[in-house]
Coordinates of C-alpha atoms in Angstrom, one line a residue:
M1 CA 174.4 296.0 282.2
P2 CA 177.1 293.7 280.8
E3 CA 179.4 295.2 278.3
K4 CA 179.0 294.2 274.7
E5 CA 181.9 292.3 273.2
D6 CA 183.9 294.0 270.6
P7 CA 183.6 292.1 267.3
K8 CA 187.2 292.8 266.6
N9 CA 188.3 291.1 269.8
K10 CA 186.0 288.1 269.3
K11 CA 187.9 284.9 268.7
K12 CA 187.6 283.5 265.2
W13 CA 187.1 279.7 264.8
Y14 CA 188.2 278.3 261.5
I15 CA 186.6 275.2 260.0
L16 CA 188.6 273.2 257.5
D17 CA 187.1 273.4 254.0
G18 CA 187.6 271.0 251.2
S19 CA 191.0 272.4 250.0
H20 CA 192.4 272.2 253.5
V21 CA 191.3 268.6 253.9
Q22 CA 192.9 267.7 250.7
L23 CA 196.2 269.3 251.7
L24 CA 196.0 267.5 255.1
I25 CA 195.5 264.2 253.3
V26 CA 198.4 264.8 251.0
L27 CA 200.6 265.8 254.0
I28 CA 199.7 262.6 255.9
V29 CA 200.3 260.4 252.8
A30 CA 203.7 262.1 252.3
I31 CA 204.7 261.5 255.9
L32 CA 203.6 257.8 255.8
F33 CA 205.5 257.3 252.5
Y34 CA 208.7 258.8 254.1
V35 CA 208.3 256.6 257.2
G36 CA 207.7 253.6 255.0
L37 CA 210.8 254.1 253.0
N38 CA 212.9 254.5 256.1
H39 CA 211.4 251.3 257.7
F40 CA 210.8 249.3 254.5
S41 CA 211.5 245.8 256.0
V42 CA 209.3 246.4 259.0
V43 CA 206.5 247.7 256.8
T44 CA 206.8 244.7 254.4
V45 CA 206.5 242.3 257.3
R46 CA 203.4 244.0 258.7
I47 CA 201.8 244.1 255.3
N48 CA 202.5 240.4 254.8
Q49 CA 200.9 239.6 258.2
F50 CA 197.9 241.8 257.4
M51 CA 197.5 240.1 253.9
G52 CA 197.9 236.7 255.6
V53 CA 194.9 237.5 257.9
L54 CA 192.8 238.8 255.0
S55 CA 193.8 236.0 252.5
P56 CA 190.9 233.7 253.2
F57 CA 188.5 236.6 252.6
I58 CA 190.3 237.6 249.4
V59 CA 190.1 234.0 248.2
G60 CA 186.4 233.9 249.2
F61 CA 185.8 237.1 247.2
A62 CA 187.5 235.6 244.2
I63 CA 185.3 232.4 244.5
A64 CA 182.2 234.5 244.9
Y65 CA 183.1 236.7 241.9
L66 CA 183.6 233.7 239.6
L67 CA 180.4 232.0 240.7
N68 CA 178.3 235.1 240.7
T69 CA 177.6 234.9 236.9
P70 CA 176.3 231.3 236.9
M71 CA 174.3 232.0 240.1
C72 CA 172.6 235.0 238.4
F73 CA 171.9 232.8 235.4
F74 CA 170.2 230.2 237.6
E75 CA 168.2 232.9 239.3
R76 CA 166.9 234.3 236.0
K77 CA 166.4 231.0 234.1
V78 CA 166.0 228.1 236.5
F79 CA 164.3 229.6 239.6
P80 CA 162.7 232.9 238.3
N81 CA 159.6 232.7 240.4
H82 CA 160.7 230.6 243.3
R83 CA 160.5 232.1 246.8
F84 CA 164.0 230.8 247.7
K85 CA 165.6 231.4 244.3
R86 CA 168.8 232.9 245.8
G87 CA 169.4 230.0 248.2
L88 CA 168.6 227.4 245.6
S89 CA 170.8 229.1 243.0
I90 CA 173.7 229.2 245.5
L91 CA 173.2 225.6 246.3
L92 CA 173.1 224.5 242.7
V93 CA 176.2 226.6 241.6
Y94 CA 178.3 225.2 244.5
V95 CA 177.2 221.6 243.8
L96 CA 178.3 222.1 240.1
A97 CA 181.5 223.7 241.3
F98 CA 182.3 220.8 243.6
A99 CA 181.4 218.3 240.9
V100 CA 184.0 220.0 238.5
V101 CA 186.6 220.0 241.2
A102 CA 185.9 216.3 242.0
I103 CA 186.3 215.4 238.3
L104 CA 189.6 217.3 238.1
L105 CA 190.9 215.6 241.3
G106 CA 189.5 212.2 240.5
L107 CA 190.2 211.8 236.7
I108 CA 192.6 214.4 235.4
V109 CA 195.0 215.1 238.2
P110 CA 195.9 211.4 238.9
Q111 CA 196.6 210.9 235.2
V112 CA 198.8 213.9 235.1
V113 CA 200.7 212.7 238.1
Q114 CA 201.1 209.2 236.7
S115 CA 202.3 210.7 233.4
V116 CA 205.0 212.7 235.2
K117 CA 206.1 209.6 237.2
D118 CA 206.3 207.5 234.0
L119 CA 208.2 210.2 232.2
A120 CA 210.7 210.5 235.1
G121 CA 211.1 206.7 235.3
N122 CA 211.7 206.3 231.6
M123 CA 213.7 209.4 231.1
Q124 CA 217.1 207.7 230.9
G125 CA 215.8 205.4 228.2
Y126 CA 214.4 208.3 226.2
L127 CA 217.6 210.2 226.5
T128 CA 219.7 207.2 225.4
S129 CA 217.5 206.8 222.3
L130 CA 217.7 210.5 221.5
D131 CA 221.5 210.4 222.0
Q132 CA 221.7 207.5 219.5
M133 CA 219.6 209.4 217.0
V134 CA 221.7 212.5 217.3
Q135 CA 224.9 210.5 216.8
D136 CA 223.5 208.9 213.7
L137 CA 222.5 212.2 212.3
T138 CA 225.9 213.7 213.1
E139 CA 227.7 210.9 211.3
K140 CA 225.3 210.9 208.3
F141 CA 225.5 214.7 207.7
D142 CA 229.2 215.1 208.9
L143 CA 228.4 217.7 211.6
D144 CA 230.6 219.0 214.4
S145 CA 230.2 216.3 217.0
D146 CA 231.9 218.1 219.8
A147 CA 229.6 221.1 219.8
I148 CA 226.5 219.0 219.3
N149 CA 227.5 216.7 222.2
D150 CA 228.1 219.7 224.5
V151 CA 224.7 221.2 223.7
F152 CA 223.0 217.8 224.0
G153 CA 224.7 217.1 227.3
N154 CA 223.5 220.4 228.8
F155 CA 220.0 219.6 227.5
Q156 CA 220.1 216.2 229.0
N157 CA 221.1 217.5 232.5
M158 CA 218.4 220.2 232.4
I159 CA 215.6 217.8 231.4
S160 CA 216.6 215.2 234.0
N161 CA 216.7 217.8 236.8
M162 CA 213.3 219.2 235.8
T163 CA 211.5 215.9 235.6
A164 CA 213.1 214.6 238.8
K165 CA 211.9 217.7 240.7
A166 CA 208.4 217.5 239.2
A167 CA 208.1 213.9 240.0
E168 CA 209.0 214.6 243.7
A169 CA 206.9 217.7 244.0
L170 CA 203.6 216.6 242.5
P171 CA 202.7 213.8 245.0
Q172 CA 203.5 216.1 247.9
L173 CA 201.4 218.9 246.5
L174 CA 198.4 216.5 246.0
D175 CA 198.8 214.7 249.2
V176 CA 195.6 215.0 251.2
G177 CA 197.4 215.1 254.6
F178 CA 199.6 217.9 253.4
A179 CA 196.6 219.9 252.1
I180 CA 194.7 219.4 255.4
G181 CA 197.7 220.3 257.5
S182 CA 198.6 223.5 255.5
G183 CA 195.3 225.3 255.1
V184 CA 192.0 223.6 256.0
I185 CA 190.9 226.4 258.3
S186 CA 191.7 229.1 255.6
G187 CA 189.9 227.0 253.0
I188 CA 186.8 226.6 255.1
T189 CA 186.8 230.3 256.0
A190 CA 187.2 231.3 252.3
L191 CA 184.3 228.9 251.3
I192 CA 182.0 230.2 254.0
S193 CA 182.8 233.9 253.3
S194 CA 182.1 233.3 249.6
I195 CA 178.7 231.9 250.4
Y196 CA 177.9 234.8 252.6
M197 CA 179.0 237.3 249.9
L198 CA 176.8 235.7 247.3
A199 CA 173.8 235.5 249.7
G200 CA 174.2 239.0 251.0
K201 CA 175.3 240.9 247.9
D202 CA 171.9 242.7 247.6
R203 CA 172.5 244.2 251.0
L204 CA 176.3 244.7 250.8
V205 CA 176.3 246.6 247.5
P206 CA 173.7 249.2 248.7
Q207 CA 175.6 249.7 251.9
L208 CA 178.8 250.4 250.0
K209 CA 177.0 252.9 247.8
K210 CA 175.5 254.6 250.8
L211 CA 178.9 254.9 252.4
L212 CA 180.3 256.3 249.2
Y213 CA 177.6 258.9 248.8
A214 CA 178.0 259.9 252.4
T215 CA 181.7 260.5 252.2
V216 CA 182.2 261.7 248.6
S217 CA 180.4 264.3 246.6
K218 CA 177.6 263.1 244.4
R219 CA 179.4 263.9 241.1
R220 CA 182.5 262.0 242.1
S221 CA 180.4 259.1 243.5
D222 CA 178.5 258.8 240.2
W223 CA 181.8 258.8 238.3
L224 CA 183.4 256.2 240.6
L225 CA 180.3 253.9 240.4
G226 CA 180.4 254.2 236.6
V227 CA 184.1 253.2 236.6
C228 CA 183.4 250.2 238.9
G229 CA 180.5 249.1 236.7
Q230 CA 182.7 249.3 233.6
A231 CA 185.5 247.5 235.3
N232 CA 183.1 244.8 236.4
R233 CA 181.8 244.3 232.9
V234 CA 185.3 244.0 231.5
F235 CA 186.5 241.6 234.2
V236 CA 183.5 239.3 234.1
G237 CA 183.5 239.1 230.3
F238 CA 187.2 238.5 230.1
I239 CA 187.7 236.1 232.9
N240 CA 184.6 233.9 232.4
G241 CA 185.2 233.9 228.6
K242 CA 188.9 233.0 229.0
I243 CA 188.1 230.1 231.3
I244 CA 185.5 228.7 228.9
D245 CA 187.9 229.2 226.0
S246 CA 190.8 227.5 227.7
A247 CA 188.6 224.5 228.8
I248 CA 187.5 224.0 225.2
I249 CA 191.1 224.3 223.9
G250 CA 192.3 221.8 226.5
V251 CA 189.6 219.2 225.5
L252 CA 190.3 219.7 221.8
C253 CA 194.0 219.3 222.4
F254 CA 193.4 216.0 224.2
I255 CA 191.2 214.7 221.4
L256 CA 193.8 215.7 218.7
C257 CA 196.7 214.2 220.8
A258 CA 194.8 210.9 221.0
I259 CA 194.1 211.0 217.2
F260 CA 197.7 211.8 216.2
Q261 CA 199.1 209.4 218.8
I262 CA 201.1 212.0 220.8
P263 CA 202.6 210.6 224.0
Y264 CA 201.3 211.7 227.4
P265 CA 198.1 213.3 226.0
M266 CA 196.6 214.2 229.4
L267 CA 199.8 216.0 230.6
V268 CA 200.2 217.9 227.3
S269 CA 196.5 218.9 227.2
V270 CA 196.4 220.1 230.8
T271 CA 199.5 222.2 230.2
V272 CA 198.1 223.7 227.0
G273 CA 194.7 224.4 228.5
V274 CA 196.0 226.0 231.7
T275 CA 198.5 228.2 230.0
N276 CA 196.0 229.3 227.4
V277 CA 194.3 231.4 230.2
I278 CA 197.3 233.8 229.6
P279 CA 196.5 236.1 226.7
F280 CA 198.8 236.3 223.7
F281 CA 201.7 234.4 225.3
G282 CA 199.6 231.5 226.6
P283 CA 200.0 229.0 223.7
I284 CA 203.7 229.7 223.5
I285 CA 204.3 229.2 227.2
G286 CA 202.4 226.0 227.2
A287 CA 203.9 224.6 224.0
I288 CA 207.6 225.1 224.9
P289 CA 207.8 222.6 227.8
C290 CA 205.6 220.1 226.0
L291 CA 207.9 220.3 222.9
F292 CA 211.0 219.7 225.2
I293 CA 209.4 216.6 226.6
L294 CA 208.2 215.3 223.2
V295 CA 211.6 215.8 221.6
I296 CA 213.1 213.5 224.1
V297 CA 210.3 210.9 224.0
D298 CA 209.5 210.9 220.3
P299 CA 210.9 213.7 217.9
W300 CA 208.4 212.9 215.2
A301 CA 205.6 213.2 217.7
A302 CA 207.1 216.6 218.6
L303 CA 206.8 217.7 215.0
R304 CA 203.1 216.5 214.9
F305 CA 202.5 218.4 218.2
F306 CA 204.1 221.5 216.9
A307 CA 201.7 221.5 213.8
L308 CA 198.8 220.7 216.2
V309 CA 199.6 223.7 218.5
I310 CA 199.9 226.1 215.5
G311 CA 196.5 224.9 214.2
L312 CA 194.9 225.3 217.7
Q313 CA 196.4 228.7 218.2
Q314 CA 195.0 229.9 214.8
F315 CA 191.6 228.4 215.5
D316 CA 191.5 230.0 219.0
G317 CA 192.8 233.4 217.9
N318 CA 190.6 233.7 214.8
I319 CA 187.4 231.7 215.4
L320 CA 186.8 230.5 219.0
G321 CA 188.3 233.4 221.0
P322 CA 186.4 236.2 219.1
K323 CA 183.2 234.2 219.4
I324 CA 183.5 233.7 223.2
L325 CA 185.3 236.9 224.2
G326 CA 184.2 239.3 221.5
D327 CA 185.8 242.7 222.0
S328 CA 185.6 242.5 225.8
T329 CA 188.8 244.5 226.3
G330 CA 188.9 246.9 223.4
L331 CA 192.7 246.8 223.3
S332 CA 195.0 246.4 220.3
A333 CA 197.7 243.8 220.2
I334 CA 200.5 246.1 221.2
W335 CA 198.6 247.2 224.4
V336 CA 197.8 243.6 225.3
L337 CA 201.5 242.8 224.9
I338 CA 202.6 245.7 227.1
S339 CA 200.0 244.9 229.8
I340 CA 201.1 241.2 230.0
V341 CA 204.8 242.0 230.1
T342 CA 204.4 244.8 232.7
C343 CA 201.9 243.1 235.0
G344 CA 203.6 239.7 234.7
G345 CA 206.9 241.2 235.7
L346 CA 205.4 242.9 238.7
F347 CA 202.9 240.3 239.9
G348 CA 203.8 237.0 238.3
F349 CA 201.2 234.6 236.9
P350 CA 198.2 236.4 238.3
G351 CA 199.4 239.6 236.8
M352 CA 199.6 238.0 233.4
I353 CA 196.0 236.9 233.6
L354 CA 194.5 240.0 235.3
G355 CA 196.8 242.6 233.6
V356 CA 194.8 242.7 230.4
P357 CA 191.4 243.6 231.9
T358 CA 193.0 246.0 234.3
F359 CA 194.8 247.8 231.6
A360 CA 191.6 247.8 229.5
V361 CA 189.8 249.8 232.2
L362 CA 192.7 252.2 232.6
Y363 CA 192.9 252.6 228.8
A364 CA 189.1 253.4 228.7
L365 CA 189.5 256.0 231.5
V366 CA 192.4 257.7 229.8
R367 CA 190.6 257.7 226.4
E368 CA 187.5 259.3 228.0
W369 CA 189.6 262.0 229.7
V370 CA 191.5 262.7 226.5
N371 CA 188.3 263.0 224.5
K372 CA 186.8 265.4 227.1
R373 CA 190.0 267.6 227.1
L374 CA 189.9 267.8 223.3
K375 CA 186.3 268.6 223.3
A376 CA 186.8 271.4 225.8
K377 CA 189.6 272.8 223.6
K378 CA 187.4 272.4 220.5
I379 CA 190.0 270.5 218.6
D380 CA 190.3 267.0 217.3
G381 CA 193.1 264.4 217.7
N382 CA 195.1 266.1 214.9
G383 CA 194.9 269.5 216.5
K384 CA 192.4 270.9 214.0
P385 CA 189.4 272.9 215.1
L386 CA 186.2 270.9 215.4
E387 CA 183.5 271.8 212.9
E388 CA 180.4 273.1 214.6
Q389 CA 177.3 271.1 213.8
P390 CA 174.7 273.4 212.2
Q391 CA 171.5 273.6 214.2
T392 CA 168.5 272.4 212.3
P393 CA 165.5 274.8 212.6
P394 CA 162.4 273.4 214.2
D395 CA 159.7 272.1 211.8
K396 CA 157.0 274.6 211.0
E397 CA 153.5 273.4 211.5

């Protein structure tokens, strides 16, 4: 008969539990971080190559994300009972999107380019007239002519260089051959991927949920899905609302510029409308270059434009913005300012736009965590004990 194995001599096989897996992940991340710091330039090049490959799909996701809201509206309101409501909604939303792009390229952009060319061509005459006006004011009010001439000379050089570079750059950027040669394949890939994302979102989202529940515990999966849902609501409400708000402000600015006879109304209105997408700082960022241009062209028109921008900013901040955006972020003014400055410094113009909704989601998560911790400690925000709610006895029959 074979001898029985001694349990003490039997080999023990250890299976990694959750804590060991977490420690292993932390160790791997630490090693990768150390290697990345020692080979930072190589890692940066590889990351840029990887992002270059993924950039068409990232752009496609951005397009699909922006068009998802109107597509869902068409599904619910225009084709609610149609058999091919998804396909018809996608077709309609892309037709409208192409129509908007065609209007921008056919009507607005050529006028902006022509305004920049005219401004650059007439810049010397504008500067001569402004110089004469400054000399007249200096003699009339007996001002220090040397200091004023130095400041005005620097201002002239700066404006001349800016307008010359803008006049040279805009036709190249809008040249069809340049656009085709630089990224037609990426553009087509982004467009096709956005269509596939919209058409297959009912299959893609459940697949991602299934993968999440298969790899992460149910409690953490539910929490993560809740965070994603909250982030989606904040981003959709903020981005779509801000685009509509900026478009209305741009149209109002053009109408008012035409009424008050402000030069280059299309250029000024496009600048104000585009920069208005940036929260808090948008009107200021858009008004400063327009004021510089108008001071040269017509100082009195610059004063009228300054009053117009102040009125538009007050109308947008107190009436139009709250009506469209509501309280989509839930942030106070100081947190909006911090998010714009921080994210704008790190990620540039996209960071200034997306920083506010991103910070709003993080703010909501931190607030939820703080409230849970305070509730667990049975204290309020001032450190005082929470008053226990008296239990109401059940009603006697």
